[in-house]
C-alpha cells in the first residue's frame, strides 16, 4: 500500500477498480485540522480527472500497472500490433487508443505500452516522428509567405500540412500530439 | 531598478553589458554607465573597484546572488517594512512586545500539530501557553513576533519553521480582536503595497475594514451542502458529507470528516471571494483552546481570518476554566495516543495560572509569512523567506 508520503506525480493507484495516475498534488493543512494532500487523479482508462483531499496516513492501493517499451509491427483491421523486443511477446490493441496519430506509425516505431492487470490500456508514441514525403504538389512559385501551407502525403500514408518549400523525398519532423509538421530535417542516408 | 542613482556608491556589479552595469547596492539593483575596469562580481565604491572578483563567470550557480534573484530580494525588503509597520501598529495601541522561550517542556497538545524535539524539550508550535501565563500575571495587552516550529509541515503555504504574530487582550472580547486583525492587515499591506490591496493568486483583494463575516455552519451549509451540528456521531457527519456528493472514506473521525467537506467545497469558495472573510462560531469539536459561546454550548468563540483563500489567523475567546482546560488536554493526550502520535506532557504551570485566574481574554495567532505573501503577491511561502530548508 502507498501512504500519503508516497504521493508524487505519475504514481499509479487503484480506486473503484480503475487505474489512476496522479497528475498534481499539494500539501494542505487547515488550522486545527489534519494534514491532507490535495491530489488530482487521471483515470488511465478514460482520461477523466478528479480531485480528492487525502488525509495524512490514509492508504492508497497500488494499481497493477506497468510500462513496457515495445516496437510497432503492423496494422491489422483497426488494430495495432506491437512486440516486446526482449521476449518477442506480441500485443494487439485498438488503433483508437492512439487516435489520429495511428497513421503516423511506421514499422519498428518505439512505443511505450501501459498494461493494467496484464491488459494493454494505453500506447504512448514518441512525441516526434520523422517521415519521408512521398507525394505533394510543388509549391506555387512566388507565394512564399510563411503561413501558406499545402497538403503532403508521407510514407505511412498520412496527410500532413507542410510549408510550400517541402518537396517529395524530403524528410520531415511531425508532432504526434498535434499531427502537425514541425520542421524539415536532413535525411540520414 | 533605477537608472544611475547618484546616492548609490557602494555595491556589487552583477553584470556588465554594452557600457552599462547592473549594480546591487544597499537599496536594490540599479543601472549605471560602467567604467572600463568593471567586471561582473566586483565590489565597487563610486567608480573605484574596491575588491575585484577573483573568479570568472559571475554569478555562478551556488552563489548567494544567484540564490537571491531581484524579486526575492524585493520580497525581503517588503518583509522588513511589514515587520516595522507591524511593530508601529502595536506601539500605537499600547501593546507591550514580549518574548517568551522557544524551547519548552510542553509544546502543546493540539491533535494535529507535531513538535520538533530539541535537547531537553521541544520547540514551541505556538507561544500561547507562556503568553497566557503573562496574562494571568497581570499584563493586559501583549504581543509577540516569534519563530514557531511544526514538524512535517511543508507546502506552498507551510514551512516547518515560520514566523507567528500572536497578541492578547485581557478584559476584552473577540470583537476587539477582529477589529485589531482587520486594522493590522490593512495597515501592514498599505505600508508595503501603498494601498489596502492584498494580492493573491494574481487577484487584488481589498483588505479595508470592516471585513465580511460568516459563521462556519452557514459556510458549510451554503458551500458544501452539509449541516453541521457539533455533537452528532462522526459516522453521521461522514454520511452527511457523502450525501452532499463529496467523496469520503468510512470510519473518519469527526474533525477529519468536517475538513474533508471544508477542503473540497468551502475553502475553494472562500478562495474565490474578492474580500477577506472572518469565519466565526466554530463547532465545539474544533474549539481547541476557545471557550464555549454563552448560551450556545455547541459553539466555540473562535474565528479564522481568510484573505484570498489564504488562512491568515486563528483567534479564540480564551478558555479560562482550568477544569475544562485540563479535561481537554487529557482528551487530546488520549486521542494522540490512540492515533499513534507523540504524546507531550500537560503544562501544569499553565493550568495553575488558569486556576490562579486569567481575566476574560481574547487572543489570536497570525502567520506573518502569509501576511507578507499577501502584501507582496508572492505565490508561495518560500518566496518570502530568506532561506528555505534545502538552501541551508
Coordinates of C-alpha atoms in Angstrom, one line a residue:
Chain A
X1 CA 0.0 0.0 0.0
X2 CA 1.0 3.6 -0.6
X3 CA 0.8 6.2 2.1
X4 CA 0.3 10.0 1.6
X5 CA 4.0 10.5 1.9
X6 CA 4.5 8.3 -1.3
X7 CA 2.3 10.7 -3.4
X8 CA 4.1 12.1 -6.4
X9 CA 3.3 12.8 -10.0
X10 CA 3.0 9.7 -12.0
X11 CA 2.1 7.4 -9.1
X12 CA -0.4 4.8 -10.3
X13 CA -3.2 3.8 -7.9
X14 CA -6.3 1.7 -7.9
X15 CA -9.6 3.3 -6.9
X16 CA -13.1 1.9 -7.6
X17 CA -11.5 -0.8 -9.7
X18 CA -9.9 1.7 -12.0
X19 CA -6.3 2.6 -12.5
X20 CA -5.5 6.3 -11.9
X21 CA -2.3 8.3 -12.2
X22 CA -1.5 11.3 -10.0
X23 CA -1.0 14.4 -12.1
X24 CA -0.9 17.1 -9.4
X25 CA -0.6 17.2 -5.6
X26 CA -0.2 19.8 -2.9
X27 CA 0.2 19.8 0.9
X28 CA -2.8 21.4 2.7
X29 CA -3.5 21.7 6.3
X30 CA -6.4 23.7 7.7
X31 CA -6.0 25.3 11.1
X32 CA -6.7 22.7 13.9
X33 CA -7.2 20.1 11.2
X34 CA -5.2 17.2 9.9
X35 CA -2.7 17.5 7.1
X36 CA -4.3 16.5 3.7
X37 CA -2.8 16.1 0.3
X38 CA -4.9 17.7 -2.3
X39 CA -4.5 15.3 -5.2
X40 CA -5.6 15.3 -8.8
X41 CA -6.0 11.9 -10.4
X42 CA -6.4 11.0 -14.0
X43 CA -8.2 7.8 -14.9
X44 CA -6.0 5.8 -17.2
X45 CA -8.9 4.1 -18.9
X46 CA -11.0 7.1 -19.9
X47 CA -8.8 10.2 -19.3
X48 CA -11.3 11.7 -16.8
X49 CA -9.8 13.6 -13.9
X50 CA -10.9 14.1 -10.3
X51 CA -9.6 15.9 -7.3
X52 CA -9.6 14.4 -3.8
X53 CA -8.2 15.5 -0.4
X54 CA -6.4 12.6 1.1
X55 CA -5.8 12.7 4.8
X56 CA -2.3 12.0 6.0
X57 CA -1.9 8.4 7.0
X58 CA -4.7 7.2 4.6
X59 CA -3.6 4.4 2.3
X60 CA -3.7 4.1 -1.4
X61 CA -3.8 0.9 -3.2
X62 CA -1.1 0.5 -5.9
X63 CA -2.5 -0.3 -9.3
X64 CA -1.1 -3.3 -11.1
X65 CA 0.1 -1.1 -13.9
X66 CA 3.4 -1.4 -15.7
X67 CA 5.0 0.2 -18.7
X68 CA 6.8 -1.7 -21.4
X69 CA 8.9 -0.5 -24.3
X70 CA 7.6 -2.1 -27.4
X71 CA 8.0 -1.6 -31.1
X72 CA 5.2 -1.2 -33.6
X73 CA 5.0 -4.1 -36.1
X74 CA 2.0 -3.5 -38.3
X75 CA -1.7 -2.6 -38.5
X76 CA -4.4 -5.2 -38.9
X77 CA -8.1 -4.4 -39.3
X78 CA -8.1 -1.4 -37.0
X79 CA -5.7 -2.9 -34.5
X80 CA -2.1 -2.1 -33.9
X81 CA 0.3 -5.0 -33.3
X82 CA 3.3 -4.3 -31.1
X83 CA 6.2 -6.5 -29.9
X84 CA 8.3 -6.6 -26.9
X85 CA 11.9 -6.9 -28.3
X86 CA 13.2 -8.5 -25.1
X87 CA 10.9 -11.6 -25.1
X88 CA 9.2 -11.3 -28.5
X89 CA 5.7 -11.2 -26.9
X90 CA 3.2 -9.5 -29.2
X91 CA 0.2 -7.5 -28.2
X92 CA -2.7 -6.2 -30.3
X93 CA -4.5 -3.0 -29.3
X94 CA -7.2 -1.0 -30.9
X95 CA -5.9 1.8 -33.1
X96 CA -8.4 4.1 -31.4
X97 CA -6.1 4.2 -28.4
X98 CA -3.7 6.4 -30.2
X99 CA -6.3 8.4 -32.1
X100 CA -5.3 10.2 -35.3
X101 CA -1.7 9.6 -34.6
X102 CA -2.1 6.0 -35.7
X103 CA -1.5 7.0 -39.3
X104 CA 1.9 8.4 -38.4
X105 CA 3.2 5.0 -37.1
X106 CA 5.9 3.3 -39.2
X107 CA 7.2 -0.2 -38.8
X108 CA 9.6 -0.5 -35.8
X109 CA 8.5 2.7 -34.2
X110 CA 9.4 2.5 -30.5
X111 CA 6.3 3.0 -28.3
X112 CA 5.5 2.8 -24.6
X113 CA 2.7 0.4 -23.8
X114 CA 0.9 0.7 -20.5
X115 CA -0.6 -2.5 -19.0
X116 CA -3.2 -2.7 -16.3
X117 CA -3.7 -6.2 -15.0
X118 CA -1.7 -7.5 -17.9
X119 CA -4.1 -5.8 -20.4
X120 CA -2.8 -3.1 -22.7
X121 CA -4.7 0.1 -21.9
X122 CA -2.6 2.8 -23.5
X123 CA 0.1 3.3 -26.1
X124 CA 2.3 6.3 -26.0
X125 CA 4.1 7.3 -29.2
X126 CA 7.3 9.3 -29.3
X127 CA 6.5 13.0 -29.3
X128 CA 8.1 13.4 -32.7
X129 CA 8.3 11.0 -35.7
X130 CA 10.5 11.5 -38.8
X131 CA 8.8 10.6 -42.1
X132 CA 9.6 10.9 -45.8
X133 CA 7.2 12.9 -48.1
X134 CA 6.0 10.6 -50.8
X135 CA 3.6 12.9 -52.6
X136 CA 3.0 16.6 -52.7
X137 CA 2.1 19.2 -55.3
X138 CA 5.0 21.6 -56.0
X139 CA 4.6 24.9 -54.2
X140 CA 3.3 27.8 -56.2
X141 CA 6.3 30.0 -57.0
X142 CA 6.2 33.5 -55.7
X143 CA 3.8 32.6 -52.8
X144 CA 6.4 32.4 -50.0
X145 CA 4.6 34.0 -47.1
X146 CA 5.3 31.8 -44.1
X147 CA 1.8 30.8 -43.2
X148 CA 0.7 29.3 -46.5
X149 CA 0.7 25.5 -46.4
X150 CA -0.1 22.7 -48.7
X151 CA -1.0 19.1 -48.1
X152 CA 1.7 16.4 -48.4
X153 CA 1.5 12.6 -48.1
X154 CA 4.1 10.9 -46.1
X155 CA 5.4 7.3 -46.3
X156 CA 2.8 5.9 -43.8
X157 CA 0.0 7.3 -46.0
X158 CA -0.8 10.1 -43.5
X159 CA -1.6 13.6 -44.9
X160 CA 0.1 16.5 -43.2
X161 CA 0.0 20.2 -44.0
X162 CA 3.5 21.4 -44.8
X163 CA 5.2 24.7 -46.0
X164 CA 5.3 25.3 -49.7
X165 CA 9.1 24.6 -49.9
X166 CA 8.7 20.9 -49.0
X167 CA 9.2 18.5 -51.8
X168 CA 8.8 14.8 -52.5
X169 CA 11.7 13.0 -50.9
X170 CA 12.2 15.5 -48.0
X171 CA 12.3 14.1 -44.5
X172 CA 10.0 16.0 -42.1
X173 CA 9.6 16.0 -38.4
X174 CA 5.9 15.7 -37.2
X175 CA 4.5 16.2 -33.7
X176 CA 2.4 13.1 -32.9
X177 CA 0.3 15.0 -30.3
X178 CA -0.9 17.6 -32.8
X179 CA -0.4 15.8 -36.1
X180 CA 1.4 18.9 -37.3
X181 CA 4.6 19.5 -39.3
X182 CA 7.5 20.8 -37.2
X183 CA 10.5 21.2 -39.5
X184 CA 12.4 19.7 -42.4
X185 CA 15.3 17.5 -41.3
X186 CA 18.4 16.2 -43.0
X187 CA 18.0 12.7 -44.4
X188 CA 20.1 10.1 -42.6
X189 CA 21.1 8.3 -45.8
Chain B
X1 CA 15.7 49.1 -11.0
X2 CA 16.5 52.7 -11.2
X3 CA 18.9 54.4 -13.7
X4 CA 22.1 55.7 -12.2
X5 CA 21.0 56.8 -8.8
X6 CA 23.7 59.1 -7.5
X7 CA 23.1 58.2 -3.9
X8 CA 24.2 54.7 -4.5
X9 CA 28.0 54.5 -4.2
X10 CA 28.7 51.1 -2.8
X11 CA 27.6 47.9 -4.4
X12 CA 28.4 44.7 -6.3
X13 CA 28.5 44.6 -10.1
X14 CA 26.0 41.9 -11.1
X15 CA 26.5 42.2 -14.9
X16 CA 28.3 44.4 -17.4
X17 CA 26.9 44.8 -20.8
X18 CA 27.3 47.3 -23.6
X19 CA 28.9 50.0 -21.5
X20 CA 26.3 49.7 -18.7
X21 CA 26.4 47.7 -15.5
X22 CA 23.7 46.4 -13.2
X23 CA 24.8 47.0 -9.6
X24 CA 23.3 45.6 -6.5
X25 CA 23.5 48.4 -3.9
X26 CA 22.2 48.6 -0.4
X27 CA 18.8 49.8 -1.6
X28 CA 18.4 47.4 -4.5
X29 CA 19.6 46.9 -8.0
X30 CA 20.3 49.8 -10.3
X31 CA 21.9 50.5 -13.7
X32 CA 24.8 52.9 -14.3
X33 CA 27.4 53.6 -17.1
X34 CA 30.2 51.2 -16.4
X35 CA 33.8 52.3 -16.2
X36 CA 36.0 50.1 -18.4
X37 CA 37.7 48.4 -15.5
X38 CA 34.5 46.9 -14.0
X39 CA 33.9 43.2 -14.3
X40 CA 30.9 41.2 -13.0
X41 CA 31.4 40.3 -9.4
X42 CA 33.5 43.3 -8.4
X43 CA 32.6 45.3 -5.3
X44 CA 32.7 49.0 -6.2
X45 CA 32.7 52.3 -4.4
X46 CA 31.7 55.0 -6.8
X47 CA 33.7 54.2 -9.9
X48 CA 36.5 52.5 -8.0
X49 CA 36.8 48.8 -7.7
X50 CA 37.4 48.1 -4.0
X51 CA 37.6 44.3 -4.4
X52 CA 37.9 42.6 -7.7
X53 CA 36.1 39.4 -8.1
X54 CA 38.7 36.6 -8.3
X55 CA 36.9 34.1 -10.4
X56 CA 35.2 34.4 -13.8
X57 CA 31.6 33.8 -14.7
X58 CA 29.8 35.7 -12.0
X59 CA 27.3 34.9 -10.5
X60 CA 27.9 31.2 -10.7
X61 CA 25.4 28.7 -9.6
X62 CA 25.6 28.3 -5.8
X63 CA 26.5 32.0 -5.3
X64 CA 24.4 34.0 -2.9
X65 CA 23.4 36.4 -5.6
X66 CA 22.1 33.6 -7.8
X67 CA 20.2 32.3 -4.9
X68 CA 18.5 35.7 -4.3
X69 CA 17.1 37.0 -7.6
X70 CA 15.8 40.5 -7.6
X71 CA 12.2 39.5 -6.9
X72 CA 13.2 37.6 -3.8
X73 CA 15.3 40.4 -2.5
X74 CA 12.4 42.8 -3.1
X75 CA 10.2 40.4 -1.0
X76 CA 12.7 40.5 1.8
X77 CA 12.8 44.3 1.7
X78 CA 8.9 44.2 1.9
X79 CA 9.2 41.8 4.8
X80 CA 11.3 44.2 6.7
X81 CA 8.9 47.0 6.0
X82 CA 6.0 44.8 7.1
X83 CA 7.7 44.0 10.4
X84 CA 8.4 47.7 11.1
X85 CA 4.8 48.6 10.3
X86 CA 3.5 45.8 12.5
X87 CA 5.6 47.0 15.5
X88 CA 4.4 50.6 14.9
X89 CA 0.8 49.4 14.8
X90 CA 1.1 47.7 18.2
X91 CA 3.1 50.5 19.8
X92 CA 0.3 52.9 18.7
X93 CA -2.2 50.8 20.6
X94 CA -0.2 50.4 23.8
X95 CA 0.6 46.8 23.3
X96 CA 3.8 45.6 25.0
X97 CA 6.1 43.5 22.9
X98 CA 7.1 40.4 24.9
X99 CA 9.5 37.5 24.2
X100 CA 8.8 34.0 25.6
X101 CA 11.0 31.0 25.3
X102 CA 11.1 28.9 22.2
X103 CA 12.4 25.8 24.0
X104 CA 9.8 24.4 26.3
X105 CA 9.0 21.2 28.2
X106 CA 5.3 21.1 26.9
X107 CA 4.9 22.2 23.3
X108 CA 1.2 22.0 23.1
X109 CA -1.2 19.1 22.7
X110 CA -3.1 20.0 19.7
X111 CA -4.0 16.8 17.9
X112 CA -2.7 17.7 14.5
X113 CA 0.5 19.5 15.5
X114 CA 3.7 17.7 16.0
X115 CA 6.6 19.4 17.7
X116 CA 10.3 19.4 16.9
X117 CA 12.3 17.8 19.7
X118 CA 15.2 19.9 20.9
X119 CA 17.6 18.8 23.6
X120 CA 15.7 18.6 26.9
X121 CA 12.4 19.6 25.5
X122 CA 10.6 20.8 22.4
X123 CA 10.5 23.9 20.2
X124 CA 7.2 25.7 20.5
X125 CA 4.4 25.2 18.0
X126 CA 2.9 28.5 19.3
X127 CA 3.8 30.8 22.2
X128 CA 0.3 30.7 23.7
X129 CA 0.9 28.8 27.0
X130 CA 3.6 31.2 28.2
X131 CA 1.7 34.3 26.9
X132 CA -1.4 33.2 28.8
X133 CA 0.7 32.9 32.0
X134 CA 1.8 36.5 31.4
X135 CA -1.9 37.5 31.1
X136 CA -2.5 35.7 34.4
X137 CA 0.4 37.7 35.9
X138 CA -1.4 40.9 35.0
X139 CA -0.4 42.1 31.6
X140 CA -3.4 43.3 29.6
X141 CA -2.2 43.9 26.1
X142 CA 0.8 41.9 24.9
X143 CA 2.1 40.8 21.5
X144 CA 4.9 38.8 20.3
X145 CA 6.6 38.1 16.9
X146 CA 8.5 34.8 17.1
X147 CA 9.5 31.7 15.3
X148 CA 7.3 28.6 15.7
X149 CA 8.2 25.1 14.6
X150 CA 5.8 22.4 13.4
X151 CA 7.3 19.0 12.3
X152 CA 6.4 17.7 8.9
X153 CA 4.6 20.9 7.6
X154 CA 5.9 21.7 4.1
X155 CA 3.9 23.1 1.2
X156 CA 3.2 26.3 -0.7
X157 CA 1.6 27.8 2.4
X158 CA 3.6 25.9 5.1
X159 CA 7.2 25.9 6.3
X160 CA 8.3 23.8 9.2
X161 CA 9.9 26.9 10.8
X162 CA 7.8 30.0 10.3
X163 CA 7.1 33.4 12.0
X164 CA 4.0 33.9 14.1
X165 CA 2.5 37.1 15.4
X166 CA 0.5 36.4 18.5
X167 CA -1.4 39.0 20.6
X168 CA -3.8 39.0 23.5
X169 CA -6.2 41.4 25.1
X170 CA -7.2 40.9 28.7
X171 CA -10.7 42.1 29.7
X172 CA -11.7 42.0 26.1
X173 CA -14.0 40.1 23.8
X174 CA -13.4 38.5 20.4
X175 CA -14.8 41.5 18.6
X176 CA -11.9 43.6 19.7
X177 CA -9.5 41.1 18.2
X178 CA -11.5 41.0 14.9
X179 CA -11.1 44.8 14.7
X180 CA -7.4 44.6 15.5
X181 CA -6.9 42.0 12.8
X182 CA -8.7 44.0 10.1
X183 CA -6.8 47.2 11.0
X184 CA -3.4 45.4 11.4
X185 CA -3.7 43.7 8.0
X186 CA -4.8 46.9 6.3
X187 CA -2.0 48.9 7.9
X188 CA 0.7 46.4 7.0
X189 CA -0.5 45.8 3.5
X190 CA -0.7 49.6 2.9
X191 CA 2.8 50.1 4.3
X192 CA 4.2 47.6 1.8
X193 CA 1.9 47.9 -1.2
X194 CA 1.0 51.6 -0.9
X195 CA -2.7 50.8 -0.6
X196 CA -5.0 48.5 1.3
X197 CA -5.0 46.0 -1.6
X198 CA -3.6 42.5 -0.9
X199 CA -2.7 40.3 -3.8
X200 CA -3.0 36.6 -4.0
X201 CA -3.2 34.2 -7.0
X202 CA -2.9 37.2 -9.3
X203 CA -6.0 38.9 -7.8
X204 CA -6.3 42.1 -5.9
X205 CA -8.3 41.8 -2.7
X206 CA -9.3 44.9 -0.8
X207 CA -8.4 44.4 2.9
X208 CA -10.0 47.7 4.0
X209 CA -12.0 47.2 7.3
X210 CA -14.6 46.0 8.1
X211 CA -14.4 42.5 6.7
X212 CA -17.4 40.4 5.8
X213 CA -18.3 37.7 8.4
X214 CA -19.9 34.3 8.2
X215 CA -20.4 31.5 10.7
X216 CA -18.8 28.2 10.0
X217 CA -22.2 26.4 9.9
X218 CA -23.6 28.9 7.4
X219 CA -20.5 28.4 5.2
X220 CA -20.7 24.6 5.4
X221 CA -24.4 24.7 4.5
X222 CA -24.0 27.3 1.7
X223 CA -21.0 26.0 0.0
X224 CA -20.7 22.3 1.0
X225 CA -24.4 21.5 1.4
X226 CA -23.6 19.9 4.8
X227 CA -25.5 20.7 8.0
X228 CA -23.1 20.6 10.9
X229 CA -24.5 20.2 14.4
X230 CA -21.5 19.7 16.7
X231 CA -22.4 16.8 18.8
X232 CA -23.5 14.3 16.1
X233 CA -21.6 11.0 15.9
X234 CA -18.7 11.0 13.4
X235 CA -20.5 8.5 11.2
X236 CA -23.5 10.8 10.8
X237 CA -21.3 13.6 9.7
X238 CA -19.5 11.3 7.2
X239 CA -22.9 10.3 5.9
X240 CA -24.0 13.9 5.5
X241 CA -20.8 14.7 3.7
X242 CA -21.3 11.8 1.3
X243 CA -25.0 12.8 0.7
X244 CA -23.6 16.2 -0.4
X245 CA -21.8 14.4 -3.2
X246 CA -18.3 14.6 -1.7
X247 CA -16.1 11.5 -1.8
X248 CA -15.3 10.4 1.7
X249 CA -13.9 7.3 3.3
X250 CA -15.8 5.5 6.0
X251 CA -14.6 5.5 9.6
X252 CA -13.2 9.0 9.6
X253 CA -13.1 10.9 12.9
X254 CA -15.5 13.9 13.3
X255 CA -12.8 16.5 12.6
X256 CA -11.5 14.7 9.5
X257 CA -15.0 14.4 8.1
X258 CA -15.5 18.1 8.7
X259 CA -12.3 19.1 6.9
X260 CA -12.9 16.7 4.0
X261 CA -16.0 18.7 3.2
X262 CA -14.4 22.0 4.1
X263 CA -11.4 21.5 1.8
X264 CA -13.5 20.1 -1.0
X265 CA -16.1 22.9 -1.1
X266 CA -15.7 25.7 1.5
X267 CA -12.0 26.6 1.0
X268 CA -12.3 26.9 -2.8
X269 CA -15.4 29.1 -2.4
X270 CA -13.5 31.3 0.1
X271 CA -10.6 31.5 -2.3
X272 CA -12.9 32.9 -5.0
X273 CA -14.1 35.8 -2.8
X274 CA -12.8 39.2 -3.6
X275 CA -12.9 40.3 0.0
X276 CA -11.4 38.8 3.2
X277 CA -13.7 36.6 5.3
X278 CA -14.0 36.3 9.1
X279 CA -15.2 32.7 9.5
X280 CA -16.6 32.6 13.1
X281 CA -18.5 30.4 15.6
X282 CA -16.7 27.1 15.1
X283 CA -18.5 23.9 16.2
X284 CA -17.3 22.8 19.6
X285 CA -15.3 19.7 18.4
X286 CA -12.9 22.3 16.8
X287 CA -12.8 24.6 19.8
X288 CA -9.2 23.9 20.6
X289 CA -8.4 26.4 23.4
X290 CA -11.5 28.5 22.8
X291 CA -14.3 28.9 25.4
X292 CA -17.9 28.0 24.5
X293 CA -20.2 30.7 23.4
X294 CA -22.5 31.7 26.2
X295 CA -25.9 30.2 25.7
X296 CA -24.7 28.0 22.7
X297 CA -22.9 25.0 24.2
X298 CA -22.1 23.5 20.7
X299 CA -20.3 26.6 19.5
X300 CA -16.9 27.9 20.4
X301 CA -15.8 31.5 20.5
X302 CA -13.3 31.1 17.7
X303 CA -12.7 32.7 14.4
X304 CA -10.4 32.3 11.4
X305 CA -9.4 35.2 9.1
X306 CA -9.1 34.3 5.4
X307 CA -7.7 36.6 2.7
X308 CA -7.8 35.4 -0.8
X309 CA -8.2 31.8 0.4
X310 CA -5.1 32.0 2.5
X311 CA -5.8 31.2 6.1
X312 CA -4.1 34.0 7.8
X313 CA -5.1 33.9 11.5
X314 CA -6.9 32.0 14.2
X315 CA -8.4 33.5 17.3
X316 CA -10.1 32.4 20.5
X317 CA -12.2 33.8 23.2
X318 CA -9.7 32.2 25.6
X319 CA -10.8 29.3 27.7
X320 CA -10.1 30.4 31.2
X321 CA -11.7 27.5 33.1
X322 CA -8.9 25.3 34.5
X323 CA -11.2 22.3 34.9
X324 CA -12.4 22.3 31.3
X325 CA -8.9 23.0 30.1
X326 CA -7.5 20.0 31.9
X327 CA -10.2 17.8 30.5
X328 CA -9.4 19.0 27.0
X329 CA -5.7 18.4 27.5
X330 CA -6.4 14.9 28.7
X331 CA -8.7 14.2 25.8
X332 CA -6.0 15.5 23.4
X333 CA -3.5 13.2 25.0
X334 CA -5.8 10.2 24.7
X335 CA -6.5 11.0 21.0
X336 CA -2.8 11.5 20.3
X337 CA -2.1 8.1 22.0
X338 CA -4.9 6.4 20.0
X339 CA -3.6 7.8 16.7
X340 CA 0.0 6.8 17.4
X341 CA 1.3 10.4 17.6
X342 CA 3.8 11.6 20.2
X343 CA 2.1 12.4 23.5
X344 CA 3.5 15.5 25.1
X345 CA 3.2 16.3 28.8
X346 CA 0.5 18.6 30.1
X347 CA 1.7 22.1 31.0
X348 CA 0.7 22.1 34.7
X349 CA 2.0 25.6 35.1
X350 CA -0.5 26.8 32.6
X351 CA -3.3 25.0 34.4
X352 CA -2.1 26.6 37.7
X353 CA -2.1 30.0 36.1
X354 CA -5.7 29.4 34.9
X355 CA -6.6 28.3 38.4
X356 CA -5.0 31.5 39.8
X357 CA -7.2 33.4 37.5
X358 CA -7.0 34.5 33.9
X359 CA -9.0 37.6 33.1
X360 CA -11.6 37.2 30.4
X361 CA -9.3 37.4 27.4
X362 CA -9.2 37.1 23.6
X363 CA -6.1 36.3 21.6
X364 CA -5.0 35.5 18.1
X365 CA -2.1 33.9 16.2
X366 CA -1.4 35.3 12.7
X367 CA 1.0 33.8 10.2
X368 CA 3.5 36.6 9.4
X369 CA 4.9 34.9 6.4
X370 CA 1.5 34.6 4.9
X371 CA 0.8 38.3 5.6
X372 CA 3.9 39.1 3.7
X373 CA 2.8 36.9 0.8
X374 CA -0.5 38.8 0.7
X375 CA 1.3 42.2 0.8
X376 CA 3.7 41.3 -1.9
X377 CA 1.7 38.9 -4.1
X378 CA 4.2 36.1 -3.6
X379 CA 2.6 32.8 -4.6
X380 CA 4.5 30.6 -2.1
X381 CA 5.9 31.0 1.3
X382 CA 9.4 30.1 0.1
X383 CA 9.5 33.4 -1.8
X384 CA 9.2 35.4 1.3
X385 CA 11.8 33.5 3.3
X386 CA 15.4 34.5 3.4
X387 CA 16.4 30.8 3.4
X388 CA 14.4 27.7 2.7
X389 CA 15.4 24.5 4.4
X390 CA 17.0 23.0 1.3
X391 CA 19.1 26.2 1.0
X392 CA 20.8 25.6 4.4

